[in-house]
Structures are given as C-alpha cells and as structure tokens.
Short mmCIF file of C-alpha atoms in Angstrom, two decimals:
data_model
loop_
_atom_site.label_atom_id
_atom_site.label_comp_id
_atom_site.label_asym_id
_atom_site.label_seq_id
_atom_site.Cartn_x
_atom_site.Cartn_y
_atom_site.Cartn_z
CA UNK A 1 19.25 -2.25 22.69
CA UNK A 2 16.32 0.11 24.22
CA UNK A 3 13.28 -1.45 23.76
CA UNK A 4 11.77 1.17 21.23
CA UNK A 5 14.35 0.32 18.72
CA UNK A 6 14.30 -3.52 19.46
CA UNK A 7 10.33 -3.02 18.54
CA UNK A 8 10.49 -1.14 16.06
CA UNK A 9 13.34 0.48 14.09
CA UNK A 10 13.77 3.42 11.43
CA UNK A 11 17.18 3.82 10.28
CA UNK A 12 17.30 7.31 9.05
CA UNK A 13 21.03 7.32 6.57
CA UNK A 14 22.66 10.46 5.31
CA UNK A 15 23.96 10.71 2.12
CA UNK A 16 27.41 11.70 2.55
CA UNK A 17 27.66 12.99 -0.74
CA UNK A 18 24.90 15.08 -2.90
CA UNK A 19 22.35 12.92 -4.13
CA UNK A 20 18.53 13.01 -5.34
CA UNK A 21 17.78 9.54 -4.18
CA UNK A 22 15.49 8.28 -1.36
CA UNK A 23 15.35 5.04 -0.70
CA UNK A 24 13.13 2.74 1.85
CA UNK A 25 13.54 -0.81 2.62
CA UNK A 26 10.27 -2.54 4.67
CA UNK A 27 10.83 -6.19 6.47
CA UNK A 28 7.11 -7.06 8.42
CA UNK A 29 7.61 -8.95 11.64
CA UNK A 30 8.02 -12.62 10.32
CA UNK A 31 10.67 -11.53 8.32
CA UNK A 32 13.09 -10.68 10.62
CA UNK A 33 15.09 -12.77 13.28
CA UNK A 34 13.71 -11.14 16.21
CA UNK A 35 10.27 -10.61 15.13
CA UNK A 36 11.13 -6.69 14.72
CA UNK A 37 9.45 -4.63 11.88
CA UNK A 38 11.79 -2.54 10.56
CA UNK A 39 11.72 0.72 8.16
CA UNK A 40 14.62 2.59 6.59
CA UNK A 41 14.79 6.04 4.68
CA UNK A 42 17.36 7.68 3.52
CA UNK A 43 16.82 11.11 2.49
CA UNK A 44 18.33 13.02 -0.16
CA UNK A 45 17.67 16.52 1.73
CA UNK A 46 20.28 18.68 2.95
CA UNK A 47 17.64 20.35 5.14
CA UNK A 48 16.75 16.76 7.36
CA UNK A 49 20.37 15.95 9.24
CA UNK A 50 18.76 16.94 12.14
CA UNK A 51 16.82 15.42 15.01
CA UNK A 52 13.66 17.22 16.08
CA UNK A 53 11.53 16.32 19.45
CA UNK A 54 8.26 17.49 19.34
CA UNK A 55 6.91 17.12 22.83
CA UNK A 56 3.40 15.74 23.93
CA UNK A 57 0.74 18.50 24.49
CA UNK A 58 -3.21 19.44 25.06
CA UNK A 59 -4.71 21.66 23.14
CA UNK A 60 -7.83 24.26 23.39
CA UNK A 61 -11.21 24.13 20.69
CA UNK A 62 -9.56 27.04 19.38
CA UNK A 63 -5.79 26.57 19.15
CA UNK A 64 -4.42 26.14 15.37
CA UNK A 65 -0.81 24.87 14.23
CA UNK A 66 0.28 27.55 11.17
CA UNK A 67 1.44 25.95 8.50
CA UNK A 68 4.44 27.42 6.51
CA UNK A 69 6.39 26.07 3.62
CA UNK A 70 10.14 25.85 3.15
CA UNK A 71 10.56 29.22 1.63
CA UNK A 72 8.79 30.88 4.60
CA UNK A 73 4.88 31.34 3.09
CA UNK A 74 2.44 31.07 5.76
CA UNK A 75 0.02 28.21 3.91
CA UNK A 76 -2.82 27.95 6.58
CA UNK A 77 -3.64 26.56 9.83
CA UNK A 78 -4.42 23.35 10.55
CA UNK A 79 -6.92 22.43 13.66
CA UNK A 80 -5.20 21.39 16.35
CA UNK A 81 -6.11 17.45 18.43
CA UNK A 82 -7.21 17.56 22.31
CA UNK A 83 -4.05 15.72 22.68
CA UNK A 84 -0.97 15.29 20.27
CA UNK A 85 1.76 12.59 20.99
CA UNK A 86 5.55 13.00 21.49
CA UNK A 87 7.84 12.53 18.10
CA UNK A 88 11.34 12.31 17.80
CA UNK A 89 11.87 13.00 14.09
CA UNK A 90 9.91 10.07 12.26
CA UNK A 91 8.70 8.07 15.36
CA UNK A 92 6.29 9.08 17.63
CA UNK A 93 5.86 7.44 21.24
CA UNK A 94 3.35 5.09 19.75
CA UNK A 95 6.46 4.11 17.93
CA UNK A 96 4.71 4.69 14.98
CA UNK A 97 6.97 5.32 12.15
CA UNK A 98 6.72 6.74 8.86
CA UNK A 99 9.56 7.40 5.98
CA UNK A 100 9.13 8.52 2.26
CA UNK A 101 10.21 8.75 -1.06
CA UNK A 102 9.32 11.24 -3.61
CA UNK A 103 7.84 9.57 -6.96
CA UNK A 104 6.86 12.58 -8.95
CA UNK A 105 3.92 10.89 -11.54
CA UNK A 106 2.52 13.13 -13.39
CA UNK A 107 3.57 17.06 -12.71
CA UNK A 108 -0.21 17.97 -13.67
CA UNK A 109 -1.62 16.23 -10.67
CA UNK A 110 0.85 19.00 -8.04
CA UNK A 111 -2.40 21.15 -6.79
CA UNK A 112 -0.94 24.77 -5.56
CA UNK A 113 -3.86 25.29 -3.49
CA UNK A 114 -3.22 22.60 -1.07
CA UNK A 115 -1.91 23.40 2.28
CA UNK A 116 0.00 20.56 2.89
CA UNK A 117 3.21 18.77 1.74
CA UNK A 118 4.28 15.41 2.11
CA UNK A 119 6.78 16.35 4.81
CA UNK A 120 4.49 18.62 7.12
CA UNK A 121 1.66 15.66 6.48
CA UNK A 122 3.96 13.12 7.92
CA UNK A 123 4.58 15.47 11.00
CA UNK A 124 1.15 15.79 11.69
CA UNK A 125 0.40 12.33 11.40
CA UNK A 126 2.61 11.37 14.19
CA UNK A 127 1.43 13.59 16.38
CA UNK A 128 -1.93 12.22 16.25
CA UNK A 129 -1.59 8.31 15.18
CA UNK A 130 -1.99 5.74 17.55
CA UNK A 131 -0.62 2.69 14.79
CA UNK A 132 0.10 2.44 11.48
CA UNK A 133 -3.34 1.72 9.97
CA UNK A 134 -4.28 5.05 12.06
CA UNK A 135 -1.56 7.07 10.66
CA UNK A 136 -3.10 5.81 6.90
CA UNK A 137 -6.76 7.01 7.76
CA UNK A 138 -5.20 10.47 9.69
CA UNK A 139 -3.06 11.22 6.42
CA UNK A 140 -6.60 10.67 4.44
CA UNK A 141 -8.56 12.97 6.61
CA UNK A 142 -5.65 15.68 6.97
CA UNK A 143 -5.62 16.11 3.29
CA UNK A 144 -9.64 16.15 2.74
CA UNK A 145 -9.74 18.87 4.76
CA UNK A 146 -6.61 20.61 3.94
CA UNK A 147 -5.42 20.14 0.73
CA UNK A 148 -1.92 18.16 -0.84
CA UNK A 149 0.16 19.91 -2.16
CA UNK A 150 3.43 18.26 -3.43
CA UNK A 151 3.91 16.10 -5.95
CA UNK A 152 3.32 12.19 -5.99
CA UNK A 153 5.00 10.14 -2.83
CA UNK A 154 4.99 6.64 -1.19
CA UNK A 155 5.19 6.32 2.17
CA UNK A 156 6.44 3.71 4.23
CA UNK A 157 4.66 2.74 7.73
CA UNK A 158 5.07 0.81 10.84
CA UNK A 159 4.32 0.02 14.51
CA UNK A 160 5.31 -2.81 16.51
CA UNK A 161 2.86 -5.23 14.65
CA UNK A 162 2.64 -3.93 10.82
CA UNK A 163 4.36 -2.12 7.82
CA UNK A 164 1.95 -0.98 5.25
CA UNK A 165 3.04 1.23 2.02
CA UNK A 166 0.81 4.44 0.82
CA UNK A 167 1.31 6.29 -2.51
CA UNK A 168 -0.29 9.61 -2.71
CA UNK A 169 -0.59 11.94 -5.87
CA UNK A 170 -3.04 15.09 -5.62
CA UNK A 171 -5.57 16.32 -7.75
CA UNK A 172 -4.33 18.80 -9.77
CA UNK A 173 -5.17 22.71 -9.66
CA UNK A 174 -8.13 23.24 -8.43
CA UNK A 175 -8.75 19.99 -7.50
CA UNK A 176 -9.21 18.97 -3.97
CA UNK A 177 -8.11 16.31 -1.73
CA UNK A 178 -5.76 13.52 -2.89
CA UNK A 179 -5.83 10.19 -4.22
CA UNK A 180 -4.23 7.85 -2.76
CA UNK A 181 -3.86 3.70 -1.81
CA UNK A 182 -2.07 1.81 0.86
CA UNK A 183 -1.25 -1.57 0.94
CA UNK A 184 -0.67 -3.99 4.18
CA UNK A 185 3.26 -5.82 3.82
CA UNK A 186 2.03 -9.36 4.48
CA UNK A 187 4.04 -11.10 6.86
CA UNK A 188 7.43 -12.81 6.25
CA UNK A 189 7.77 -10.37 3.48
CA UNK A 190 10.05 -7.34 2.62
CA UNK A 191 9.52 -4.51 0.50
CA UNK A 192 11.32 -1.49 -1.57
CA UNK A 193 10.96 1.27 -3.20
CA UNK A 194 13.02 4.51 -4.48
CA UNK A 195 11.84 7.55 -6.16
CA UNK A 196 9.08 5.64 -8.75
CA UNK A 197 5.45 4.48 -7.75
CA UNK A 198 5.21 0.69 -7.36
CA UNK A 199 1.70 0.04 -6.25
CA UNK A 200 0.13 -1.98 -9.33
CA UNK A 201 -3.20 -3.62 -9.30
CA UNK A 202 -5.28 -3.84 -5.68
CA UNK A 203 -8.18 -5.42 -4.15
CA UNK A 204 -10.27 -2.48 -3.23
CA UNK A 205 -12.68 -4.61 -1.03
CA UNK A 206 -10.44 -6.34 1.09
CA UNK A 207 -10.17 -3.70 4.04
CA UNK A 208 -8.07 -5.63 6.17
CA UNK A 209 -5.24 -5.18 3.83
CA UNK A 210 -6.05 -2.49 1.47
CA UNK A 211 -7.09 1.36 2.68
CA UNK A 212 -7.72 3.86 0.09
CA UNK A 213 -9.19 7.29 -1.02
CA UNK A 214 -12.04 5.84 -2.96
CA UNK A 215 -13.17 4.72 -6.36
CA UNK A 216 -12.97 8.26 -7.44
CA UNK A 217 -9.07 7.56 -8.14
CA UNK A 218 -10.46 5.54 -11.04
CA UNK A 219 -12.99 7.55 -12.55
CA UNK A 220 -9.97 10.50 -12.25
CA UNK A 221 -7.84 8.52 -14.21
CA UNK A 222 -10.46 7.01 -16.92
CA UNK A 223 -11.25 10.94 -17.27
CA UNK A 224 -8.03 11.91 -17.97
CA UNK A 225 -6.96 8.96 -20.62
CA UNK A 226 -5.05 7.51 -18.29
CA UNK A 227 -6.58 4.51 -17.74
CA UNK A 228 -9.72 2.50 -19.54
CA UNK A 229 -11.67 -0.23 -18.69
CA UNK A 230 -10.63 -1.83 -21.84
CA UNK A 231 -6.91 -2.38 -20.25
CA UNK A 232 -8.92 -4.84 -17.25
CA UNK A 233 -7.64 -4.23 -13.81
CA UNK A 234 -7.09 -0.33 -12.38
CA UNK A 235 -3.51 -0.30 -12.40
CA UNK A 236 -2.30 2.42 -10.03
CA UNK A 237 1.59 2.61 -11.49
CA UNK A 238 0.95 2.66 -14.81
CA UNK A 239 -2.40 5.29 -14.29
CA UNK A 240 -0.51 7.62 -12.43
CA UNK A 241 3.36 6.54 -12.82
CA UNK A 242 4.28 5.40 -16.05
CA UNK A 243 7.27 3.80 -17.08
CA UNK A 244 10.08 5.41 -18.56
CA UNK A 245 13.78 4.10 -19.71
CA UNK A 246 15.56 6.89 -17.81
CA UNK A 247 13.31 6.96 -14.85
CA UNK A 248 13.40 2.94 -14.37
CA UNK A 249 17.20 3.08 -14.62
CA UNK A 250 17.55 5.58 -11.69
CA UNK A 251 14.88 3.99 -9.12
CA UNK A 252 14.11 0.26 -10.39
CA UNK A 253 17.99 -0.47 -10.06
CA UNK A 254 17.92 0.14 -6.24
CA UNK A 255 14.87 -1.84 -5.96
CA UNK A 256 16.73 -4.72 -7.72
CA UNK A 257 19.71 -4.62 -5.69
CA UNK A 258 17.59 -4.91 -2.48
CA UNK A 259 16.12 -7.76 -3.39
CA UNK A 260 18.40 -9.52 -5.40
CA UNK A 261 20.76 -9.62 -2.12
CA UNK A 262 17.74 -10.48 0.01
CA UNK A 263 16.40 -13.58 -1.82
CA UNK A 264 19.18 -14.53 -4.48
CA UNK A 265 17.77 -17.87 -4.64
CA UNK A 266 14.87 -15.52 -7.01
CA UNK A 267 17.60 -14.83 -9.67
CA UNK A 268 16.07 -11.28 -10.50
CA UNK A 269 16.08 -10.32 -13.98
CA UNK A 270 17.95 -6.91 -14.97
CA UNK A 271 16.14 -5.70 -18.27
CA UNK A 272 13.30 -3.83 -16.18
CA UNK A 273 15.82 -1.75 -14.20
CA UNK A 274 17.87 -1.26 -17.30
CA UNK A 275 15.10 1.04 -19.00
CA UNK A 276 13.21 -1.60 -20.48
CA UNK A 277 9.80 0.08 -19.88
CA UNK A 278 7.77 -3.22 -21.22
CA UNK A 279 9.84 -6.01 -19.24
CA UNK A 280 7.90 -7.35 -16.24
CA UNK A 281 7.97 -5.31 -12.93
CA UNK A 282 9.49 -6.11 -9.56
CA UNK A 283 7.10 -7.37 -7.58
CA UNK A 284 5.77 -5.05 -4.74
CA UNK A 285 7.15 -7.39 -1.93
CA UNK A 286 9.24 -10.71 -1.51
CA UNK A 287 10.31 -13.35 0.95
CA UNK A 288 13.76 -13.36 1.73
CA UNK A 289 15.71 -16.64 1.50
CA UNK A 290 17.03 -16.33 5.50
CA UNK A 291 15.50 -13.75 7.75
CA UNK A 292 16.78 -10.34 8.05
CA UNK A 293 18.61 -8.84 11.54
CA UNK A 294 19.43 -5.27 11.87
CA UNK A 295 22.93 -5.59 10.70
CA UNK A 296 21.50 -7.18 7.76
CA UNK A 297 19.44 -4.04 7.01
CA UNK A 298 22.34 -1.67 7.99
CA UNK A 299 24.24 -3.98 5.00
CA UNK A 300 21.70 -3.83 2.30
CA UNK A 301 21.10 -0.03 2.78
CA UNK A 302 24.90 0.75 2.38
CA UNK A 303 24.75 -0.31 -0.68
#
C-alpha cells in the first residue's frame, strides 16, 4: 500500500442508496495494528462522488479565492495564503485529513451572514494546515474573520500522529464568529459519531488536549437558558444539542453498533439509542478489545 494511505487513511463510502446519514469512525495510532490513524466518512451527498485535486500554488498580497454557495450566490472572498498545499478531496499533502457530519443543534444558532459553510471551511483548511492541531486553529481563525454559516457540525481530524474531533455551531443572525470545541482522541482509543453532537463536559485549561473558541461559548449559552451554573459542569451536548427520542434513534444507534462490535467485551446498553433521552450517553471514545486493521474498519463501516 502507498505510503500516504499506510500513514494515514480516510475511507470516503458512498451510499449506494439515498440516505441522510453521515457517519465517521476515528481509531488514534495505538489503536490500530500498524500504528496507522485512521478516519472514515461517509457522506450522504449526491453532490461529493467525485474526486477533486486542488494543486499547490503561491499567491500575491492581493489575490482573493470567491466564495460561492451551492446554489451559485457569490458569498465573499476570502484572503488568499503566500502558499496553499495540494488536496486530493479530504487530504492534503500534509496528509492532513478532515471528514464531517452534520449535527444540526439548535436551527437558531444558523447565522445567514456568514460566508462560510462547513464544506468550503474544510477546503480551505487543507489548503493551508500543516497537522491536525493546525487545521483546528485555521478553522478558528477562518471563521473569526469570515463568518459560519451552516448549521451545527463535528468534524473529524488527523495526520500521521493524531485524530482530534471539533463540533462547531454559529452564532445566530447577526452574530459573528462561531463557537466551537475540539477534543484530542487519546491514544489506543476509537471514536464515533453520526449526525448528533457528542462532545459533553471538557477541560478548558488543558491545551494539550482541548482547543476551543473561548469561554464566550458559555456565557452564550447561560444567556440563552441553555445552560446555568446551577446544572455544575458546561456541558456542550446538552447546551447546544439536546436529546431527543427520534433524533437519538437515528444517530446514537450507529454510534452503538460501532462500538459494540469494536469492544463487545463492554456489553453496551441499548435504551440510549432507543430514544431514551435520560439513559446514560455513549461515551465520546473507547478502547477496543483487539486492535483495529484496515479491513477491520472497511467491516465496521459496512455496516
């Protein structure tokens, strides 16, 4: 297998039927057999069975990329790097990777203003990330400058050396920005996540494992009644993704199947991904009983 992929690999699976369902599965280094870290997405687009290169380049002070949505609207521009690195699709030459999953939250948090989506973010991000913890800051800055303007995602992230998961909502109309949190996959463990935000409580202060948009999050939430300091611990999910029977039962029950074929030993309950909205969540990441090989991955993915 080329080196790239033997590094590093994002399996990028078609649905081969209609579907509104993206899933990503995240194994760090120590939890594979070869020492790989390995990211999956599969998309539910119709628009993304393609395969883009986006060649290296220089750029001028004064050269701009135009930004234009899906339905053709010019957006803005966005400032163009001295230097931008080559991507094929969702890996740039860094071999920087970066999949997604669309978690909706809270439809009042979708600012219209923003120039960027989730998908044209990721682009940009590869084109100018050197790792993964680089992509996280570059997806930070991109937005403070420019605006988000789709509606809550998490993001999955890797190099060669570490996977990392980001959830991003925005700031509602008018608002400016986004808020956002990304968590380091410690090693020997695997992660998953489909269509729902699963970032819960986080240590804000430990920056080797935990990047973020800033305390403002909070204070956003508290503001809104969606959090209080009564309920102890800032709880990203339920702040800005709460719970709901029909919701869980659509994107907790892939999570569940992932891991419950990962680390069976674990015996994974089924009432949260049945709709039960006050069982106890799947944990953000596990250990696997054996490590995981690529065919392993290819297996738990067709699933």
């Amino acid at each position: 297998m080329p080196r790239i992929l033997s590094t590093l690999l994002i399996l990028t699976l078609l649905t081969a039927v209609p579907a509104t369902a993206c899933t990503n599965f995240i194994a760090s280094k120590k939890a594979t057999v070869d020492g790989s870290v390995i990211v999956t997405y599969t998309c539910d687009g119709e628009f993304r069975p393609i395969l883009r290169h986006f060649p290296a380049a220089d750029y001028g002070p004064d050269e701009y990329f135009e930004v234009v949505s899906w339905g053709g609207k010019v957006m803005g521009k966005v400032k163009q790097p001295a230097h931008t690195y080559a991507v094929v699709n969702l890996m740039n030459e860094n071999q920087v990777a970066i999949g997604e999953t669309t978690t909706g939250g809270r439809d009042e948090l979708t600012n219209p203003d923003g120039i960027l989506s989730y998908w044209r973010l990721m682009q940009l991000t590869l084109q100018r990330a050197k790792s993964a913890r680089h992509a996280i800051q570059v997806m930070g800055q991109l937005v403070d400058e420019y605006g988000y303007n789709s509606t809550g995602e998490s993001f999955a992230i890797g190099d060669p050396e570490e996977a990392w998961i980001m959830e991003m909502v925005g700031p509602g109309p008018g608002g400016s920005g986004a808020h956002w949190v990304a968590l380091h996959v410690p090693e020997g463990y695997v992660s998953a996540y489909a269509n729902k935000g699963r970032i819960g409580t986080f240590d804000m202060d430990d920056d080797d494992n935990c990047l973020h948009s800033g305390t403002g999050m909070i204070d956003f939430a508290e503001a809104n009644g969606w959090y209080s300091k009564d309920d102890g611990d800032f709880n990203w999910s339920k702040a800005f993704h709460p719970a709901q029977p029909q919701k869980l039962r659509y994107t907790a029950a892939r999570v569940w199947s992932l891991f419950r074929r990962c680390a069976p030993s674990q015996n994974f309950p089924t009432d949260y991904h049945r709709g039960d909205a006050d069982a106890e969540p799947y944990p953000l990441w596990i250990k696997p009983d054996e490590k995981l090989d690529v065919a392993d991955v290819f297996a738990l993915m067709r699933d």
